[in-house]
Short mmCIF file of C-alpha atoms and ligand atoms in Angstrom, two decimals:
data_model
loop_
_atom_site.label_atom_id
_atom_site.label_comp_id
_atom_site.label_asym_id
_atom_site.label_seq_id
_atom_site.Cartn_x
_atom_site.Cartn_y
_atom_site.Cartn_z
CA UNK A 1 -45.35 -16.46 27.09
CA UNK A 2 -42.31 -18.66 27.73
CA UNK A 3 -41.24 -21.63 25.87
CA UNK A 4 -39.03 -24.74 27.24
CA UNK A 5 -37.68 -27.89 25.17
CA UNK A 6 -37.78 -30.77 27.53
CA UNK A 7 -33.99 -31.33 28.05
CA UNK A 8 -35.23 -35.24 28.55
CA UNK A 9 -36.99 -35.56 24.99
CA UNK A 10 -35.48 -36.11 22.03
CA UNK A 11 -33.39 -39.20 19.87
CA UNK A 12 -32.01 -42.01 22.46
CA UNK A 13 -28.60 -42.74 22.69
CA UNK A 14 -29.47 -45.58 20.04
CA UNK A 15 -31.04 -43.39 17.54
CA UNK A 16 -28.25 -41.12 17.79
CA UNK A 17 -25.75 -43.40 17.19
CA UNK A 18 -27.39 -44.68 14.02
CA UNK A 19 -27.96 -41.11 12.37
CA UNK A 20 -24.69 -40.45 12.92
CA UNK A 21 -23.61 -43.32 11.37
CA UNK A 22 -25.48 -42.92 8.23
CA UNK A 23 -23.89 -39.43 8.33
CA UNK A 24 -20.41 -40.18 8.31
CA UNK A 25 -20.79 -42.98 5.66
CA UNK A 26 -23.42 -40.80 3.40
CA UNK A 27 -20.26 -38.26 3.65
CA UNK A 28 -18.18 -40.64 1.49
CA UNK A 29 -20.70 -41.87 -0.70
CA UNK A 30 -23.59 -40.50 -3.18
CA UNK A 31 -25.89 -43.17 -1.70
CA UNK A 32 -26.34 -45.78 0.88
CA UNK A 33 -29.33 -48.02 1.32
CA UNK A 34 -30.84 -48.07 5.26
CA UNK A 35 -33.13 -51.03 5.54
CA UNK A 36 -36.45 -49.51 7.10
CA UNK A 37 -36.78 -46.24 8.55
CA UNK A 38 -34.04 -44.71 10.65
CA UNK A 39 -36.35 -43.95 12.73
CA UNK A 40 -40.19 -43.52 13.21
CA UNK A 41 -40.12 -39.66 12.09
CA UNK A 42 -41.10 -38.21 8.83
CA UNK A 43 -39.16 -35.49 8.95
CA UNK A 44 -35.97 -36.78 10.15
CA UNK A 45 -36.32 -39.49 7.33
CA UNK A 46 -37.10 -36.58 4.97
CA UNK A 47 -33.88 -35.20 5.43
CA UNK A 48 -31.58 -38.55 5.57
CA UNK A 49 -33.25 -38.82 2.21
CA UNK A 50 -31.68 -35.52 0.88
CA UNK A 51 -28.39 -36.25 1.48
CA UNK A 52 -28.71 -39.19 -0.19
CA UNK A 53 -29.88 -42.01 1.98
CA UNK A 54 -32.30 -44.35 0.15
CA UNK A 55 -34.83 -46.33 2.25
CA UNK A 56 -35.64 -49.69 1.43
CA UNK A 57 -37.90 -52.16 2.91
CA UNK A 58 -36.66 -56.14 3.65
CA UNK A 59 -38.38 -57.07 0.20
CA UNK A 60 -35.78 -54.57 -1.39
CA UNK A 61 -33.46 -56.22 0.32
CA UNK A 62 -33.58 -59.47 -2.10
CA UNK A 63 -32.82 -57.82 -5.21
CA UNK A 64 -29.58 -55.51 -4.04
CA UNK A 65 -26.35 -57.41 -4.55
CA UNK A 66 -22.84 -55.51 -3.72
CA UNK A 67 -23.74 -52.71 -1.87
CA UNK A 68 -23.60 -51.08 1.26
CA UNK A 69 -26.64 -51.24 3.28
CA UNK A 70 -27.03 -49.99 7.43
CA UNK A 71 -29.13 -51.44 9.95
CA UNK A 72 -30.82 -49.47 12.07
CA UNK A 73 -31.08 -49.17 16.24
CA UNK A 74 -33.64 -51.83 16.40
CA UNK A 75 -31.76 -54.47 15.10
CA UNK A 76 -32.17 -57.42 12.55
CA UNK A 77 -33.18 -60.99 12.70
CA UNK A 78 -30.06 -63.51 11.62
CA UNK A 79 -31.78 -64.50 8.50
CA UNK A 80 -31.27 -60.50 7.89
CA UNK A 81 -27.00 -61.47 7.63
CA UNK A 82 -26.95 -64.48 5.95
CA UNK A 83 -28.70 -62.68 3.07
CA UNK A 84 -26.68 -60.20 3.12
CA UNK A 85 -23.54 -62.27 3.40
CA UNK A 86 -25.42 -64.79 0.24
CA UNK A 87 -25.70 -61.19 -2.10
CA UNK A 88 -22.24 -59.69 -0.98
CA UNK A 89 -24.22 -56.81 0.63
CA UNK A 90 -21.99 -55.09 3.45
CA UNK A 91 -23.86 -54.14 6.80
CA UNK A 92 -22.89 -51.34 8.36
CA UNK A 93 -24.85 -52.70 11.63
CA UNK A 94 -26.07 -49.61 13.59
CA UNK A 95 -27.94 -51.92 16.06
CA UNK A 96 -28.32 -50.33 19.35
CA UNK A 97 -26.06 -52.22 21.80
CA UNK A 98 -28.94 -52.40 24.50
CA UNK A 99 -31.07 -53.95 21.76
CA UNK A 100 -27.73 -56.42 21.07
CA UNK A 101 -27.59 -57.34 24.22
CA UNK A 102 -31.05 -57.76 24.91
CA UNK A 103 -31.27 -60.47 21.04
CA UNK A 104 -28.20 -62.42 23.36
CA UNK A 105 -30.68 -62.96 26.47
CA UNK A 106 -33.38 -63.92 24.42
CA UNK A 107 -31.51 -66.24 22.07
CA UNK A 108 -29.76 -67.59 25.19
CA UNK A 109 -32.52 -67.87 27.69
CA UNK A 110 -34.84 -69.88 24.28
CA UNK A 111 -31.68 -72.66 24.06
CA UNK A 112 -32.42 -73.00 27.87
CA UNK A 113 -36.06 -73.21 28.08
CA UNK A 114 -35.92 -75.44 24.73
CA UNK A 115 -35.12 -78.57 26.87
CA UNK A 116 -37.77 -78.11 29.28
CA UNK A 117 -40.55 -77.39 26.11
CA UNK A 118 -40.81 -73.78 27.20
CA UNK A 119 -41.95 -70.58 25.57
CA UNK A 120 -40.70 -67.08 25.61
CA UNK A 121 -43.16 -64.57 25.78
CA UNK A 122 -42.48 -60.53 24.49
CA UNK A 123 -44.04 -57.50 25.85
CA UNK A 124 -44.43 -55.64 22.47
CA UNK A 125 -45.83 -54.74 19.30
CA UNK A 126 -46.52 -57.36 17.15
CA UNK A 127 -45.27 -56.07 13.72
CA UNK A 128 -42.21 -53.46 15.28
CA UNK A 129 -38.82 -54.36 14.01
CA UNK A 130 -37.33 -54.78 17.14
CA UNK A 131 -39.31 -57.18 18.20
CA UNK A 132 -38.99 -59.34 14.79
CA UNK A 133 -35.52 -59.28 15.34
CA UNK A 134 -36.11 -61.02 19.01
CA UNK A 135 -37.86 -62.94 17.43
CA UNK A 136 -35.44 -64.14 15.06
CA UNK A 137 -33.38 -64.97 17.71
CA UNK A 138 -35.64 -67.82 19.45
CA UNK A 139 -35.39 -71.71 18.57
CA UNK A 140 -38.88 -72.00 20.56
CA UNK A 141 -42.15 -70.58 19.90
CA UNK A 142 -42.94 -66.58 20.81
CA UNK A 143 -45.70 -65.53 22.14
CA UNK A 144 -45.98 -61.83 21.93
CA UNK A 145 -48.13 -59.82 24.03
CA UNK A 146 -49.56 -56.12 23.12
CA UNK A 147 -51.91 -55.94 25.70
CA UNK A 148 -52.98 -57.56 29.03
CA UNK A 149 -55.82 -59.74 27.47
CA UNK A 150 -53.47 -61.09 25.23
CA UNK A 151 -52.04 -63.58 28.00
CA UNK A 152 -54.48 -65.80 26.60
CA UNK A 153 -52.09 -66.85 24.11
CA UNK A 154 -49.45 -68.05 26.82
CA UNK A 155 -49.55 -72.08 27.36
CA UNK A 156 -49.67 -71.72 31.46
CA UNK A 157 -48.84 -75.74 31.48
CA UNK A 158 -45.38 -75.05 29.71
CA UNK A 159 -42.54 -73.15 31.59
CA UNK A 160 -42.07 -69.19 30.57
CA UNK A 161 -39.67 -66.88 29.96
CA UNK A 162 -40.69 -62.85 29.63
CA UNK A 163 -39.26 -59.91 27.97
CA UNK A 164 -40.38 -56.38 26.96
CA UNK A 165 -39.67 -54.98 23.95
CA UNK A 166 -37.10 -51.67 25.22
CA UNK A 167 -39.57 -48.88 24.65
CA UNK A 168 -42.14 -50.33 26.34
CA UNK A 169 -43.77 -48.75 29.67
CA UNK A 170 -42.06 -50.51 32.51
CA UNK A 171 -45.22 -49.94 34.89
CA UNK A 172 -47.46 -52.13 32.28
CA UNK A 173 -44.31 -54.35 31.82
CA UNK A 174 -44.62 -55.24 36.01
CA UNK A 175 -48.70 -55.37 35.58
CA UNK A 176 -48.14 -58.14 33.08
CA UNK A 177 -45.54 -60.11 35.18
CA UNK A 178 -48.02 -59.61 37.84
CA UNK A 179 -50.89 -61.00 35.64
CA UNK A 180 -48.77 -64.25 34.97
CA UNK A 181 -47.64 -65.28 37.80
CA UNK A 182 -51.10 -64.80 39.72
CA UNK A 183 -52.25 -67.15 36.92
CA UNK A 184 -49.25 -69.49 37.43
CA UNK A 185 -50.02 -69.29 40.99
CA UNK A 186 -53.81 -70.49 40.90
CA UNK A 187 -52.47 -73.52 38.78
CA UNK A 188 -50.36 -74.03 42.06
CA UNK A 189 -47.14 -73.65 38.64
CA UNK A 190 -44.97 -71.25 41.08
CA UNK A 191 -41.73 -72.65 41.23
CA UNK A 192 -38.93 -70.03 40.32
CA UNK A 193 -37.80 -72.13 37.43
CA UNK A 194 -40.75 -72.35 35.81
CA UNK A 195 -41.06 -68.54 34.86
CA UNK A 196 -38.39 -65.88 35.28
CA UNK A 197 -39.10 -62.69 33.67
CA UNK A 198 -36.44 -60.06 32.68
CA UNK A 199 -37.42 -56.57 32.65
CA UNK A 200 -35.76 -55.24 29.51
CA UNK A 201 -37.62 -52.36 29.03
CA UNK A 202 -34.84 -49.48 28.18
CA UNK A 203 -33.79 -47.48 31.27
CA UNK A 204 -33.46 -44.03 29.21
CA UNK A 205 -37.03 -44.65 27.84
CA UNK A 206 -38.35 -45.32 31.80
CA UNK A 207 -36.29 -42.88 33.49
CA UNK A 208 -38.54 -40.41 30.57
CA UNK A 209 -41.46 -41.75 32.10
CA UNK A 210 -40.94 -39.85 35.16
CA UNK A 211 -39.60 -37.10 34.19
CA UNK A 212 -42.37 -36.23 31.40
CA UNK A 213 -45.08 -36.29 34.72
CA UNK A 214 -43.66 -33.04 35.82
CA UNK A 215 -42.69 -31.67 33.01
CA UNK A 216 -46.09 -32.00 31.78
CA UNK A 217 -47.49 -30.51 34.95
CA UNK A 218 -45.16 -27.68 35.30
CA UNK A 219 -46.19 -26.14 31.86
CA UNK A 220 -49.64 -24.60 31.20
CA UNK A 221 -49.48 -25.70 27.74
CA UNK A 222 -47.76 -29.66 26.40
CA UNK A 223 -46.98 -29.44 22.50
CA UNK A 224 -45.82 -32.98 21.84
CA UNK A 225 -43.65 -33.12 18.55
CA UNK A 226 -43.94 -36.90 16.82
CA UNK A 227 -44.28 -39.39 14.33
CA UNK A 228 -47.78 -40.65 13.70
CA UNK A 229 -46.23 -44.11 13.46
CA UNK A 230 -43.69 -43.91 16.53
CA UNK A 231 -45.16 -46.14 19.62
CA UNK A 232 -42.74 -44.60 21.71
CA UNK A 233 -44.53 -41.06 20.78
CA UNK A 234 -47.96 -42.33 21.33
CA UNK A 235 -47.06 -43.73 24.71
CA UNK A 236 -45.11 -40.45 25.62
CA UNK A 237 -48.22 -38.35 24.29
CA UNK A 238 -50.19 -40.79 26.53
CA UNK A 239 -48.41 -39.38 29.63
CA UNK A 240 -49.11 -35.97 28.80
CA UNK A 241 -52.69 -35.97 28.07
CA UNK A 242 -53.26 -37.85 31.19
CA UNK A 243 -51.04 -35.31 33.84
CA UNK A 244 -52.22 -32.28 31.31
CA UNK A 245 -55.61 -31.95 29.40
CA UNK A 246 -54.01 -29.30 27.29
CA UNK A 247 -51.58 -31.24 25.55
CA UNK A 248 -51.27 -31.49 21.57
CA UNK A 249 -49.21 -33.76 19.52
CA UNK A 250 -47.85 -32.39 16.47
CA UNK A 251 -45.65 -33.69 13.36
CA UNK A 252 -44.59 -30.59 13.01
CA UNK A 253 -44.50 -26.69 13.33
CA UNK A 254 -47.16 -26.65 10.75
CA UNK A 255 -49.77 -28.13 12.59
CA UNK A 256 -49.70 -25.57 15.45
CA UNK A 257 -52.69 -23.82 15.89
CA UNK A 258 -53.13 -20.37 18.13
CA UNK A 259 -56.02 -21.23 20.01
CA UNK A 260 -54.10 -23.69 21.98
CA UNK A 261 -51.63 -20.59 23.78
CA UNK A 262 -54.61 -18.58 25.10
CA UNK A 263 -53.90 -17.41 28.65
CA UNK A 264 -50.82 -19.44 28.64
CA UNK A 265 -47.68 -18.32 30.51
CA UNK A 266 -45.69 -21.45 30.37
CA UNK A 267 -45.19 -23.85 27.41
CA UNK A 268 -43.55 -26.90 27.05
CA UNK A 269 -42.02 -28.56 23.71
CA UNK A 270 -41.26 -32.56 24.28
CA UNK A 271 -40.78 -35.16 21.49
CA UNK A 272 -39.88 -39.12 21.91
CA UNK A 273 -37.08 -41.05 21.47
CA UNK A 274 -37.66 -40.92 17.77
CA UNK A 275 -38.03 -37.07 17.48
CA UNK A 276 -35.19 -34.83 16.02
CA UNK A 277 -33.69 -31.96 18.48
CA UNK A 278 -33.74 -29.57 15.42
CA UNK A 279 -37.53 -30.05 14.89
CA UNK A 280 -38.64 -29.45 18.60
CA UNK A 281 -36.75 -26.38 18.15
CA UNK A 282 -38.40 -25.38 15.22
CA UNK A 283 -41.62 -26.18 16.96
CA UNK A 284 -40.77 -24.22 20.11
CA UNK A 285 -39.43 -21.11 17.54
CA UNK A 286 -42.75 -21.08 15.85
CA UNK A 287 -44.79 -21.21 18.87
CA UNK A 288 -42.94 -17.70 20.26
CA UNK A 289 -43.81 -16.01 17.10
CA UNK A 290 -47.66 -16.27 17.83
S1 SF4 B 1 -34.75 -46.88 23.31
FE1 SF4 B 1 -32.95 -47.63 24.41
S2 SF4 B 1 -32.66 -49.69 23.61
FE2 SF4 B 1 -34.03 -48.68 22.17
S3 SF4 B 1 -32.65 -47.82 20.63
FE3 SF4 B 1 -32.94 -46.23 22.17
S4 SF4 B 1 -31.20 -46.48 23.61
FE4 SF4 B 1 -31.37 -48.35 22.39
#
């Protein structure tokens, strides 16, 4: 039995960047505060943790004064800075600079659509961090949309403007565009100006889309390696269960279980943007030893 890690699984640029800056600042301190999780992985968080990296939540937040405190890939909402700048807390801002660019657009495009009454509308997950710091970002109302049925909550009589959350699928990002502008056009609302949609969804998370079809066909056997509370993981796991029935998602090499490998010749590790290198290769080492 062979086994293959996916050479397109594994952190984003974003998350990398962020681990290794909480690295090379843990390296001069005993502790530094990171305000959430790095990233949606146990382990990874688990072992930021050991060398000294103390996770707080935004509540936390309140009570530290004169410390040194990073923010993660997915970014913060303004109010997020002024309280740190109010407590003399120092940022270390590890925001990714898709997700920077991407708070710009939104804050820009909700001055815009402000004059007109408008609404901006997210493709996302209600609650993730990301998408409270685009929402921080917008002097108009947000509407934000998990799911297709939720375009009930869009006001079709007031001009729109649509993003997607970055680690969203881009196919269900077009489905919903699709879904609001058939609506716009059976209230005869089609003019270009009165919705634009920007497809924001991050191009190293799509271009994994792809790419996790055939590696999930080419192997007889899919162990998925993820956080039970990354979206990015369930929606990757998603794509393998569908293109191979004999895929299993894992946290980690403990959960592996023998029966799985029977008759297989070809296996293949994968993670999600979230998931550690080291811990799909722990994964992949266990799985040879059965
Ligand atoms: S998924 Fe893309 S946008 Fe999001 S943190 Fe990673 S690189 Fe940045």
């Amino acid at each position: 039995m062979q086994v293959f890690v996916d050479p397109n699984s594994g952190f984003c640029g974003g998350v990398v960047k962020a681990v290794k800056t909480a690295e090379k600042e843990i390296a001069g301190q005993d502790q530094l505060y990171c305000l959430g999780e790095i990233v949606h992985n146990q382990a990874e968080v688990a072992r930021l943790t050991e060398r000294g990296i103390i996770f707080i939540s935004h509540d936390d937040l309140k009570s530290i004064r004169n410390a040194k405190v990073l923010v993660r890939a997915h970014g913060e909402p303004p109010e997020t800075y002024q309280l740190a700048k109010q407590n003399n807390i120092e940022l270390i801002d590890a925001t990714c600079k898709v997700v920077q660019r991407l708070q710009r657009k939104v804050g820009k495009a909700a001055e815009e659509i402000k004059k007109v009454n408008g609404q901006i509308v997210i493709f996302g997950k209600t609650k993730h961090p990301e998408v409270l710091g685009l929402m921080g970002q917008s002097c108009v109302e947000v509407v934000i949309l998990e799911k297709e049925g939720d375009i009930r909550k869009i006001d079709f009589t007031r001009p729109i403007r649509l993003f997607s959350q970055t680690t969203m699928s881009m196919l269900k990002f077009e489905e919903i565009k699709l879904l609001i502008q058939s609506k716009l056009n059976e209230s005869q609302r089609n003019d270009k100006y009165f919705f634009e949609a920007t497809n924001s969804v991050c191009k190293q998370v799509s271009k994994r889309e792809e790419k996790l079809v055939f590696f999930a066909r080419s192997h007889d056997v899919i162990v998925f390696v993820g956080g039970q509370n990354s979206s990015n993981a369930k929606f990757l796991f998603g794509i393998c269960k569908e293109h191979n029935a004999k895929s299993y998602f894992v946290a980690n090499e403990t959960e592996i279980q023998k029966s799985w490998f029977e008759g297989a010749d070809l296996v293949g590790v994968s993670g999600a943007t979230s998931t550690p290198q080291w811990l799909m290769n722990e994964v992949a080492e266990k799985i040879k030893t059965l």
